[in-house]
Coordinates of C-alpha atoms and ligand atoms in Angstrom, one line a residue:
X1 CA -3.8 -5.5 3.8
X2 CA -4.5 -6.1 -0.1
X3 CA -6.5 -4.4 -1.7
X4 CA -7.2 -4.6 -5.6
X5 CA -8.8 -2.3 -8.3
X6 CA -9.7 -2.9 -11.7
X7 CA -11.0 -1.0 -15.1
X8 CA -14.2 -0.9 -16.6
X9 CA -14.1 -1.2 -20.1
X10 CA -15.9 2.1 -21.4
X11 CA -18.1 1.3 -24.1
X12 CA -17.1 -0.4 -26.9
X13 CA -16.1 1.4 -30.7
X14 CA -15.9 0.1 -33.2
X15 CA -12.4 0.5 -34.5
X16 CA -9.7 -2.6 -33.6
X17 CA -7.3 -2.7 -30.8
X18 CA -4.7 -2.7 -32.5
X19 CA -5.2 0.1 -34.5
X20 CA -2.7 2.8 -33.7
X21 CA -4.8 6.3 -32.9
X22 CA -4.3 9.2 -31.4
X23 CA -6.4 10.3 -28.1
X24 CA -7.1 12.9 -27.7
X25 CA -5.8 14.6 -23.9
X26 CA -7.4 16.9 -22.1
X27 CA -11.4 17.5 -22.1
X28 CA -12.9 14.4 -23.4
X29 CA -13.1 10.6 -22.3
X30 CA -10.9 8.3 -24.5
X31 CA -12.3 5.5 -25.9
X32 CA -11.4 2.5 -24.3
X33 CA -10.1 -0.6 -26.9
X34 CA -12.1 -3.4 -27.0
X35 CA -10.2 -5.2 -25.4
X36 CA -9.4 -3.6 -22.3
X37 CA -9.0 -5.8 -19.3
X38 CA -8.9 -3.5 -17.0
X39 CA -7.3 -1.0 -15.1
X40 CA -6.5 -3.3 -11.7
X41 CA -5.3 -1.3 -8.6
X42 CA -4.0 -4.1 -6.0
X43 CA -3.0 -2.8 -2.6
X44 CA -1.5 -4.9 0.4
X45 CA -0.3 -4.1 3.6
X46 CA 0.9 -6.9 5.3
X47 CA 3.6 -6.5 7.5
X48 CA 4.6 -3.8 9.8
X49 CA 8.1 -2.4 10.6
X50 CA 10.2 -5.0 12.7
X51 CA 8.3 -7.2 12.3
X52 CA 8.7 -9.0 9.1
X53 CA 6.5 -12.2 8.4
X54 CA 4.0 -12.8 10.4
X55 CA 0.3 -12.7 9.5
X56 CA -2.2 -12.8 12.3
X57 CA -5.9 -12.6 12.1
X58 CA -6.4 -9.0 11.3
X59 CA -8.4 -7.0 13.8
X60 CA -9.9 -4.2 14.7
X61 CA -10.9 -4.4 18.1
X62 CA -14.7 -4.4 17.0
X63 CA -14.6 -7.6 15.2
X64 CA -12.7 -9.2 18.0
X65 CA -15.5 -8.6 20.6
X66 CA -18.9 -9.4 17.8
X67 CA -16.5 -13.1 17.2
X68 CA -14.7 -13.8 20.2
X69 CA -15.2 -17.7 19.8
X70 CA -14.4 -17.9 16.1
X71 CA -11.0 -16.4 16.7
X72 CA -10.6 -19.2 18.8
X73 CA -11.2 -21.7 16.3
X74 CA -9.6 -20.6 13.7
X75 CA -5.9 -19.9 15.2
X76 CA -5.5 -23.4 16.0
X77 CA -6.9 -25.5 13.2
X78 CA -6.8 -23.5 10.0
X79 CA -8.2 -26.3 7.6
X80 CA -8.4 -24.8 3.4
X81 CA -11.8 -23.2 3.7
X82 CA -10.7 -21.4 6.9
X83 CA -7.5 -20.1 4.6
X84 CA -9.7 -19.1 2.3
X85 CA -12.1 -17.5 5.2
X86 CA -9.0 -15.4 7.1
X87 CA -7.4 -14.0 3.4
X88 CA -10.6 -13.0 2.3
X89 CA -12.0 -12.0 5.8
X90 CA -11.1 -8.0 5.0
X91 CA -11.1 -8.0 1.3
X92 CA -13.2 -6.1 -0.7
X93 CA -14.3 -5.8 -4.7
X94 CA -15.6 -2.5 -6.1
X95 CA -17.2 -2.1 -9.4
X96 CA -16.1 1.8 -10.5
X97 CA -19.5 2.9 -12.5
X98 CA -18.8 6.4 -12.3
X99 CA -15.3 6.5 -13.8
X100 CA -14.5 6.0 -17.1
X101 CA -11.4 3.4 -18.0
X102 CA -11.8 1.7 -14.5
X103 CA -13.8 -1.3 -14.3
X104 CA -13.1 -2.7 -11.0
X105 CA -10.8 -2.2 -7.5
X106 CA -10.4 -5.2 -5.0
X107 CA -8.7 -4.6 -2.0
X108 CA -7.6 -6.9 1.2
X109 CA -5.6 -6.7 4.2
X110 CA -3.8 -9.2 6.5
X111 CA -2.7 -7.9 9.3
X112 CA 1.2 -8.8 10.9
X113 CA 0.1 -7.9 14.3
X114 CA -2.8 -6.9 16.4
X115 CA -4.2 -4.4 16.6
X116 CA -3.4 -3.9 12.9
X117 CA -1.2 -0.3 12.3
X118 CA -2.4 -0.3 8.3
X119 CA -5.4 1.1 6.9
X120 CA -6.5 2.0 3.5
X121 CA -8.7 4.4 1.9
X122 CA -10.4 4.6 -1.8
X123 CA -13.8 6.5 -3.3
X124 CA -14.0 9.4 -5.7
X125 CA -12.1 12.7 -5.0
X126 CA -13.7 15.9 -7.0
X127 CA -10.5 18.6 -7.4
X128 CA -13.1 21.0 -9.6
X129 CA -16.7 21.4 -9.4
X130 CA -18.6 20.3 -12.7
X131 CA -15.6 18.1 -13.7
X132 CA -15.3 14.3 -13.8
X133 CA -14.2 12.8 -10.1
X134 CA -10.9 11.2 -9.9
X135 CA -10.3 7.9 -8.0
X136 CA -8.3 8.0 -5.4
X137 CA -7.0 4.3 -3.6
X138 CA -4.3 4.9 -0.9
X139 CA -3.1 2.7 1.5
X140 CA -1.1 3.7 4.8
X141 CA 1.5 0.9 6.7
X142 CA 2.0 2.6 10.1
X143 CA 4.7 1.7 12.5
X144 CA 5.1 2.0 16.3
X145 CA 1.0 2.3 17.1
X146 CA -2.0 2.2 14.4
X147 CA -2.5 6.1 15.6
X148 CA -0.9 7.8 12.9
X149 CA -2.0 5.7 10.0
X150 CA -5.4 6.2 11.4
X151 CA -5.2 9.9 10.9
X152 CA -4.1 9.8 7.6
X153 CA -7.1 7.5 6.5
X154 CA -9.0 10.2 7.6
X155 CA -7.6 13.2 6.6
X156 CA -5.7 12.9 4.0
X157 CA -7.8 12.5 0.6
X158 CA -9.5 15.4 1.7
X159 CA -6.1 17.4 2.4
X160 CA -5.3 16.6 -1.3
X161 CA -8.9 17.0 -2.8
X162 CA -8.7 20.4 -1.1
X163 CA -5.1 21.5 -2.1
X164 CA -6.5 20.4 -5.8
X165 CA -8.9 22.7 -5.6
X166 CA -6.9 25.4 -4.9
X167 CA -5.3 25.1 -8.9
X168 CA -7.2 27.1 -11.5
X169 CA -9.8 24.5 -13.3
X170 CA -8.2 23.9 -16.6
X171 CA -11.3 24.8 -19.2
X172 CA -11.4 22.3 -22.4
X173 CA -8.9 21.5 -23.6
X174 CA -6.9 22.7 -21.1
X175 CA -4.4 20.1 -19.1
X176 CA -2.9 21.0 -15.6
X177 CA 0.4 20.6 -15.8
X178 CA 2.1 17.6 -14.2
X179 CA 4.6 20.2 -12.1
X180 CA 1.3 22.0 -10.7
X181 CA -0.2 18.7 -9.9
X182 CA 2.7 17.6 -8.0
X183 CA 3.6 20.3 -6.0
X184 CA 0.0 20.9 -5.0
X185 CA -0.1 17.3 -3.8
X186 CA 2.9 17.6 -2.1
X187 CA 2.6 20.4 -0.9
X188 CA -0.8 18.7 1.0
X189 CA 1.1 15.9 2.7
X190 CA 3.5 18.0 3.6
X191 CA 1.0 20.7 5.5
X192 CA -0.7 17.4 6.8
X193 CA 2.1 16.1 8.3
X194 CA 3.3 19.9 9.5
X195 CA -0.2 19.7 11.6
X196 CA 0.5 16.1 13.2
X197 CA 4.1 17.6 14.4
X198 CA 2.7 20.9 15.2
X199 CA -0.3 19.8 17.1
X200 CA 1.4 17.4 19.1
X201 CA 4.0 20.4 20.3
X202 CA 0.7 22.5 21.0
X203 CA -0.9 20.0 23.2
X204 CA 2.4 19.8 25.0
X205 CA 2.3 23.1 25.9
X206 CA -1.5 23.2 27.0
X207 CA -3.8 22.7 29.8
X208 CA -5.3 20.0 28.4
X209 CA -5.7 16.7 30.9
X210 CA -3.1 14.4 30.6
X211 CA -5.3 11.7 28.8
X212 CA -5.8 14.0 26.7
X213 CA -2.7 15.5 25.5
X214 CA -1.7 11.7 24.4
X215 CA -4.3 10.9 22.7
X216 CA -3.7 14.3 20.6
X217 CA 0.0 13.1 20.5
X218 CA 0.0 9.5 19.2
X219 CA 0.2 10.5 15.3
X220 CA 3.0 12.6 16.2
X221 CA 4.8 9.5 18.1
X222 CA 4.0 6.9 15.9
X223 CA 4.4 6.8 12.5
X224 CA 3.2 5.7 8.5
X225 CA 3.9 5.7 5.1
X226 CA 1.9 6.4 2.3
X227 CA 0.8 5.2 -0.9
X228 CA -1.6 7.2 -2.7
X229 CA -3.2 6.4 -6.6
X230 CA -5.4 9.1 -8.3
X231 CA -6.5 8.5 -11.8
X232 CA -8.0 11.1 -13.5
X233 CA -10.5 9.5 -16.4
X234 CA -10.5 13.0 -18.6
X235 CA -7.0 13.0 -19.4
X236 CA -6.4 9.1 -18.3
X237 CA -3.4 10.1 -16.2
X238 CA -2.5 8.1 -13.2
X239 CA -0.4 10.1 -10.4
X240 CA 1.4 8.2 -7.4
X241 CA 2.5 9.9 -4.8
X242 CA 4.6 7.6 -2.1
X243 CA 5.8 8.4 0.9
X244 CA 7.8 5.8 2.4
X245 CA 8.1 1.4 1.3
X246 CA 4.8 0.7 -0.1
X247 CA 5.1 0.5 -4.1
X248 CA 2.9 1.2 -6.8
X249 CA 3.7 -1.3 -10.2
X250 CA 2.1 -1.1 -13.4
X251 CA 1.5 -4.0 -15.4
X252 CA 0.8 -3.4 -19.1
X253 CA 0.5 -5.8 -21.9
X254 CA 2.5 -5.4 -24.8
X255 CA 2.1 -5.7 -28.3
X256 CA 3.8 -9.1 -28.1
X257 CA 1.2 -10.2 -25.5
X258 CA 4.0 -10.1 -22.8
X259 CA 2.9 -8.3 -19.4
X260 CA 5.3 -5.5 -18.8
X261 CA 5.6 -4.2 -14.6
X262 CA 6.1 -0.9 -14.5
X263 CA 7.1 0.3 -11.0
X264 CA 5.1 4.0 -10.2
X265 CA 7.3 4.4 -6.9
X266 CA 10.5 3.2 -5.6
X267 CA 11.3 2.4 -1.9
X268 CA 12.2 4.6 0.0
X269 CA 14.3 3.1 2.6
X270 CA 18.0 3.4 4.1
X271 CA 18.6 1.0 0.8
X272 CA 17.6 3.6 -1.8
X273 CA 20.8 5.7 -3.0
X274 CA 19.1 8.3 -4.2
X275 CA 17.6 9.1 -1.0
X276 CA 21.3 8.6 0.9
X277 CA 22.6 11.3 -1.2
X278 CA 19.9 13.5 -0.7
X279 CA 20.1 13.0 3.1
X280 CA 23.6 13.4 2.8
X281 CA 23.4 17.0 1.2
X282 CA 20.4 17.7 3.6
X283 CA 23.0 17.6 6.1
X284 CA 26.7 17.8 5.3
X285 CA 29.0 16.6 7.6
X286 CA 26.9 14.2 9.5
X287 CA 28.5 10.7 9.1
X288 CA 26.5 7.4 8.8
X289 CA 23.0 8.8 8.6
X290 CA 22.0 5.5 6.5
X291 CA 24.0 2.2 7.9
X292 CA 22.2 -1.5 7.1
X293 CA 19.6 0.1 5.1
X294 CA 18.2 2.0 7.7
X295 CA 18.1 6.1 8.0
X296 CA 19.0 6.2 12.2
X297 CA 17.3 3.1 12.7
X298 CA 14.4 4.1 10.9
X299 CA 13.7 1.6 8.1
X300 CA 12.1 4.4 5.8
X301 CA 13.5 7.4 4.5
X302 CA 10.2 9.5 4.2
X303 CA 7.2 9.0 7.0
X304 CA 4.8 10.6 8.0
X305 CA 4.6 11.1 12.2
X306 CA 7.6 9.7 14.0
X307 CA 8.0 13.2 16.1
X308 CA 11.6 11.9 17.2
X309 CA 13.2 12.6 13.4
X310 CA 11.6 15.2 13.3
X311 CA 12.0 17.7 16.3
X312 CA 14.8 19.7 17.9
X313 CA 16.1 17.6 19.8
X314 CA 15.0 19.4 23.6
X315 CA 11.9 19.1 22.6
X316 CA 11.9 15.6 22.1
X317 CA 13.6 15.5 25.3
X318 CA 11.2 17.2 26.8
X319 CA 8.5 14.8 25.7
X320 CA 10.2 11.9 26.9
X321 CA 10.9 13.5 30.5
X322 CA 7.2 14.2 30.8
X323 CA 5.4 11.9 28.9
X324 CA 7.3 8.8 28.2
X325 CA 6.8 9.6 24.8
X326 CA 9.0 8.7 22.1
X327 CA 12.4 8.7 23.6
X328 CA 15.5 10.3 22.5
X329 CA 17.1 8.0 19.9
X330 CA 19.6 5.4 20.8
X331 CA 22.6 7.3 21.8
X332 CA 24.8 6.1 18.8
X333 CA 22.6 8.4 16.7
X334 CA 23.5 12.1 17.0
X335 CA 20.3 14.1 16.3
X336 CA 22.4 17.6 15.3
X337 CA 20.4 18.8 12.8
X338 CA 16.7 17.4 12.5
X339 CA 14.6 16.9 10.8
X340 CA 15.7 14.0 8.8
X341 CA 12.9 12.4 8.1
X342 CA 9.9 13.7 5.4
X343 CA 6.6 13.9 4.7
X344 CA 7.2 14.9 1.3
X345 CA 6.1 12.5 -1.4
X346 CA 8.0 11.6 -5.0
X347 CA 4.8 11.7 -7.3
X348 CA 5.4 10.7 -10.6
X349 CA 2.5 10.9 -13.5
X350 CA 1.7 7.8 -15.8
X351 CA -0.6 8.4 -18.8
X352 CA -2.4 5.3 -19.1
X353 CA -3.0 3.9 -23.0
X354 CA -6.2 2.6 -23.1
X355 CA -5.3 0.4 -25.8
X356 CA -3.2 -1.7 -23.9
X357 CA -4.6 -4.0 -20.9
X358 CA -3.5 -2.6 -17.8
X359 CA -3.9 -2.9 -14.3
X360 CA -2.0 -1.2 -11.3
X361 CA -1.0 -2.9 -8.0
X362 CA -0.6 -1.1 -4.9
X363 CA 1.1 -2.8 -1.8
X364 CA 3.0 -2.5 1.4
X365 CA 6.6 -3.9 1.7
X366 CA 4.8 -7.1 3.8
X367 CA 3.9 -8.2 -0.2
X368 CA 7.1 -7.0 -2.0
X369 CA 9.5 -8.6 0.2
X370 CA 8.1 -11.6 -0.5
X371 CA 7.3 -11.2 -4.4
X372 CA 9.1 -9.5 -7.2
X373 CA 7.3 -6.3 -9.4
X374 CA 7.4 -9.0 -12.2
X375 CA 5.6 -11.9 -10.4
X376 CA 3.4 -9.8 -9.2
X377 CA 2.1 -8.2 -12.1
X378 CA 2.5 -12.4 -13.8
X379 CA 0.1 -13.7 -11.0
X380 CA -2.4 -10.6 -11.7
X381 CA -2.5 -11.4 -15.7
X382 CA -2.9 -14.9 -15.0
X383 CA -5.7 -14.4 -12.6
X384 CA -7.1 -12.2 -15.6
X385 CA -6.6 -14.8 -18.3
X386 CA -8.4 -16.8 -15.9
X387 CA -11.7 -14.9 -15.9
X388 CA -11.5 -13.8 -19.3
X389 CA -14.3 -15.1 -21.4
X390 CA -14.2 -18.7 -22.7
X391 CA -11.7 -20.0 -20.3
X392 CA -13.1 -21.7 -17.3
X393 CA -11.9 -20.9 -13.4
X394 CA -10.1 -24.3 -12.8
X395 CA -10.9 -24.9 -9.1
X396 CA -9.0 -27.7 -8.5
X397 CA -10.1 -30.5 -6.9
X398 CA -8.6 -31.3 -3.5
X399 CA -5.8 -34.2 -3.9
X400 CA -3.4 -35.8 -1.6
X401 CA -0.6 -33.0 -1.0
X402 CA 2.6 -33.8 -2.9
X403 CA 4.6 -31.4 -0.4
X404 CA 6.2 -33.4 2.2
X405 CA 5.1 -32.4 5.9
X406 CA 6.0 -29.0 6.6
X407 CA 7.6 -27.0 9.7
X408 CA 8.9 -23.5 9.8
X409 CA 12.4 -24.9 10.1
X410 CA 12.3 -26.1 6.0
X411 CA 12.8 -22.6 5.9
X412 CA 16.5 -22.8 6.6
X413 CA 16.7 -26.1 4.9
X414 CA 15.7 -24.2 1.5
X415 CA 12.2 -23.9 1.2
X416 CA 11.4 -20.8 -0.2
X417 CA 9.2 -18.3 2.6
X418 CA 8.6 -16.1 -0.8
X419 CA 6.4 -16.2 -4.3
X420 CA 7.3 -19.5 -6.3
X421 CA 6.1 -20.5 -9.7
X422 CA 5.9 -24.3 -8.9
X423 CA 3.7 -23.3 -5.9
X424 CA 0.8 -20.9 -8.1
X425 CA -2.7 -21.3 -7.7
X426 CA -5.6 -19.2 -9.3
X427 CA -9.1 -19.9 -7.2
X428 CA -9.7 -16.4 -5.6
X429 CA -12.4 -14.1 -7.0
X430 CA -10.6 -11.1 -5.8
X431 CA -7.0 -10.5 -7.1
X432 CA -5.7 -8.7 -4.4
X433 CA -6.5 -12.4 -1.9
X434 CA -5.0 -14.3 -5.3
X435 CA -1.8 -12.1 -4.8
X436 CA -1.7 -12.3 -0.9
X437 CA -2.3 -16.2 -1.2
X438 CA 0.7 -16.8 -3.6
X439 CA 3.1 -14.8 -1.7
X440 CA 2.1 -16.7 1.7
X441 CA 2.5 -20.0 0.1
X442 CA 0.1 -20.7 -2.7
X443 CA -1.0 -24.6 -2.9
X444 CA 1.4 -25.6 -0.3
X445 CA -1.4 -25.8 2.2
X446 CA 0.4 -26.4 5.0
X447 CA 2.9 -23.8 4.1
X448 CA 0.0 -21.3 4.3
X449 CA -2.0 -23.2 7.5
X450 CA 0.7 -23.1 9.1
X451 CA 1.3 -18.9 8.9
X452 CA -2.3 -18.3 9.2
X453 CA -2.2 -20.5 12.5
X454 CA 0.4 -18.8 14.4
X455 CA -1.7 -16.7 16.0
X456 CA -0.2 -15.2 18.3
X457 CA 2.9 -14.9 17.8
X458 CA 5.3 -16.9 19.4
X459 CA 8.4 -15.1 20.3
X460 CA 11.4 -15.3 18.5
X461 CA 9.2 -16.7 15.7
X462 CA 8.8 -14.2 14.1
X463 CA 11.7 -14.1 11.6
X464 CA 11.3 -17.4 9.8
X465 CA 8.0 -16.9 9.6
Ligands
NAG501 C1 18.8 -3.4 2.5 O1 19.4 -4.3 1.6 C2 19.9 -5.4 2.2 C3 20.7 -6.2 1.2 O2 19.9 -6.4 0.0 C4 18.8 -6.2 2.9 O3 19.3 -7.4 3.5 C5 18.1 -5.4 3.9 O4 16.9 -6.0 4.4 C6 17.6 -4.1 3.2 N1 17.1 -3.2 4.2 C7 15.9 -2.5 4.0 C8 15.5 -1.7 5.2 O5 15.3 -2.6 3.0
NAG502 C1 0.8 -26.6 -7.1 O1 0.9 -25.8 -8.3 C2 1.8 -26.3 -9.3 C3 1.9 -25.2 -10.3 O2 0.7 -24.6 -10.6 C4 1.3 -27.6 -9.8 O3 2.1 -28.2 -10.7 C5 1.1 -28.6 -8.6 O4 0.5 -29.8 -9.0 C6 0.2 -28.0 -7.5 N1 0.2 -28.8 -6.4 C7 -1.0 -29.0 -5.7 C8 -0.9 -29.8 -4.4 O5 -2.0 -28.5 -6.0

């Protein structure tokens, strides 16, 4: 899933971009430069965990019964147009009237397996009555079941619009501080994620019918990461809270015209040192909690759901025994002192200077193991150049291909599976389907087909894919 978000620019003074001034923070809107691009939020979930390439028609069940014949056609004869028709098929572009400094979101999502475990969220979050909304874009890349994402979609803006308003609304002037804002928000994910576990133990314990009790579990049992953007437009700040390997990057153009990518999150996986050590001091003594960049087999360091990090370890027993539930972990894991995975989000705040071009791209690993912060944040500014007035959207015309006739096994004969320069194309409307076509292939159409085709899976494929 992709999605993409972009700025507005706010109307227009008459003072020069270039000229240094001083904003004023805190109670009134900042004028946007002239030349302000925008403010782009791009968000993709494309993979889920274990599985780590392959892109199927995305579905929701629904869609899958209105179109039955269509998904026929398309898995086995993806010509350019149908490319075109299965990245774009759940993208999205939203103008932001209502927010000052945003111009415009664009979102899509391609989904690695069916049914699709990501989902996304954005729309306006109010924190304080009488105050400017803030908009919120988040996206969620579950694992093991769609369930726990799901739940998150649904609950969690308004966890953290209500743990918002809880803070005292700062009067004129006035600016929350960045420590208040980030406790409050973690603090939200964490109480979420406190109810998933709890709840699930409840049902457990309950007369409910069986059927019944696992529906109520299967946010507790699987699991999801999270990525969630708010941008205030009063004091033009720009919190990230991340939970999980989704990643938020910055790109901002400098003075010298270059595009800088400044990353608003970093990984949280078995690979991030940071998060070993903290692990480590979480539980002293316990040897080999991270090995081959995984936390006990769990790719992420931070999640919400997955119940079996997470509870003592009888009672995970004790759902495995009577519901066939999550399982005890493989036995070369010892589970002494749980929990060792979090729900707790690193936020971090980013004021944004609206006299520098920016744009911010939000997206599940699926995208960034397959594309660099950099290229990412490239690929946006050229799709930008692109539209910006006076240049002309070069479509260009089909020609014979130059690439040589492609199978999945040029893979291991050195084609690149990843992002290349030599292979980028600008003809999407939306950025967030420009950045999902060049990290699936670009203008190597049979490259991209060819993914797009292998629906379903074929076993073992998987991997080169
Ligand atoms: C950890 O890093 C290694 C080496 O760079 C890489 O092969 C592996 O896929 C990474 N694992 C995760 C979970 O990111
Ligand atoms: C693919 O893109 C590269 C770089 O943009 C360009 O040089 C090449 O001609 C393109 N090939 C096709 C088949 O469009």
């Amino acid at each position: 899933m992709l999605h993409t978000l972009r700025a507005r620019p706010r109307p227009t003074r008459p003072f020069r971009a270039q000229a240094p001034h001083h904003i004023t923070k805190g109670f009134q809107t900042i004028p946007a430069s002239s030349n302000v691009a925008g403010y782009v939020a791009t968000a993709s979930t494309i993979a889920a965990i274990g599985v780590w390439w392959l892109f199927t028609t995305p579905d929701p069940v629904p869609h899958l019964e209105s179109r039955p014949s269509q998904q026929l056609v398309i898995e086995f004869d993806p010509s350019k147009a149908e490319v075109t028709r299965m990245l774009s098929q759940e993208s999205y572009s939203v103008i932001a009237k209502n927010i000052a400094g945003v111009e415009r979101y664009d979102g899509a999502r391609l989904a690695s397996n069916s049914p699709c475990e990501d989902r996304f969220t954005h729309g306006l979050i109010s924190p304080w009555r009488d105050r400017s909304p803030w908009l919120a874009l988040a996206l969620f890349d579950g694992h093991a079941g769609w369930q726990t994402a799901d739940f998150l979609e649904q609950k969690l803006l308004t966890s953290v619009q209500h743990s918002l308003s809880q803070i005292k609304p700062p009067s004129n002037g006035e600016v929350t501080s960045e420590q208040t804002v980030h406790s409050v928000i973690k603090k939200a994910f964490v109480d979420l994620d406190g109810s998933i576990i709890k709840t699930a133990e409840d049902a457990s314990e309950s007369s409910l019918p069986l059927q019944e009790k696992l529906r109520i579990f299967a946010p507790a049992f699987a699991g999801s990461c999270a990525l969630l953007s708010l941008y205030d437009p009063i004091t033009s700040r720009l919190h990230v809270a991340c939970v999980g390997d989704s990643r938020a990057v910055l790109g901002r153009k400098s003075l010298d015209g270059k595009w800088e990518a400044i990353p608003l999150s970093a990984d949280q996986t078995g690979n991030n040192t940071a998060e070993v050590a903290r692990l480590n001091a979480e539980h002293p003594g316990e040897e080999g909690l991270a090995q081959d960049g995984r936390v006990l087999g769990l790719v992420v360091s931070r999640a919400f759901g997955d119940g079996r990090w997470k509870w003592p370890s009888d009672v995970t027993k004790d759902f495995s025994r009577r519901f066939c539930g999550p399982g005890a972990l493989p036995p070369k894991y010892h589970i002494q002192t749980p929990p060792y995975i979090t729900a707790e989000p690193v936020v971090t705040t980013t004021t944004i200077n609206p006299d520098r071009p920016s744009f911010l791209i939000l997206a599940t690993d699926g995208m960034w193991d397959r594309m660099s912060s950099q290229d990412a944040v490239n690929l946006v500014a050229a799709w930008l150049d692109a539209r910006s007035p006076g240049s002309v959207m070069q479509y260009r015309k089909s020609k014979p291909s130059p690439y040589a006739p492609f199978d999945f096994g040029d893979f291991r004969k050195g084609v690149s599976p990843g992002f290349m320069k030599e292979r980028m194309i600008i003809q999407d409307d939306n950025a967030a389907v420009h950045l999902m076509r060049n990290c699936l292939g670009g203008n190597h159409s049979e490259l991209i087909a060819g993914r797009l085709a292998l629906t379903p899976r074929i076993p073992g494929t998987g991997e080169m894919i």
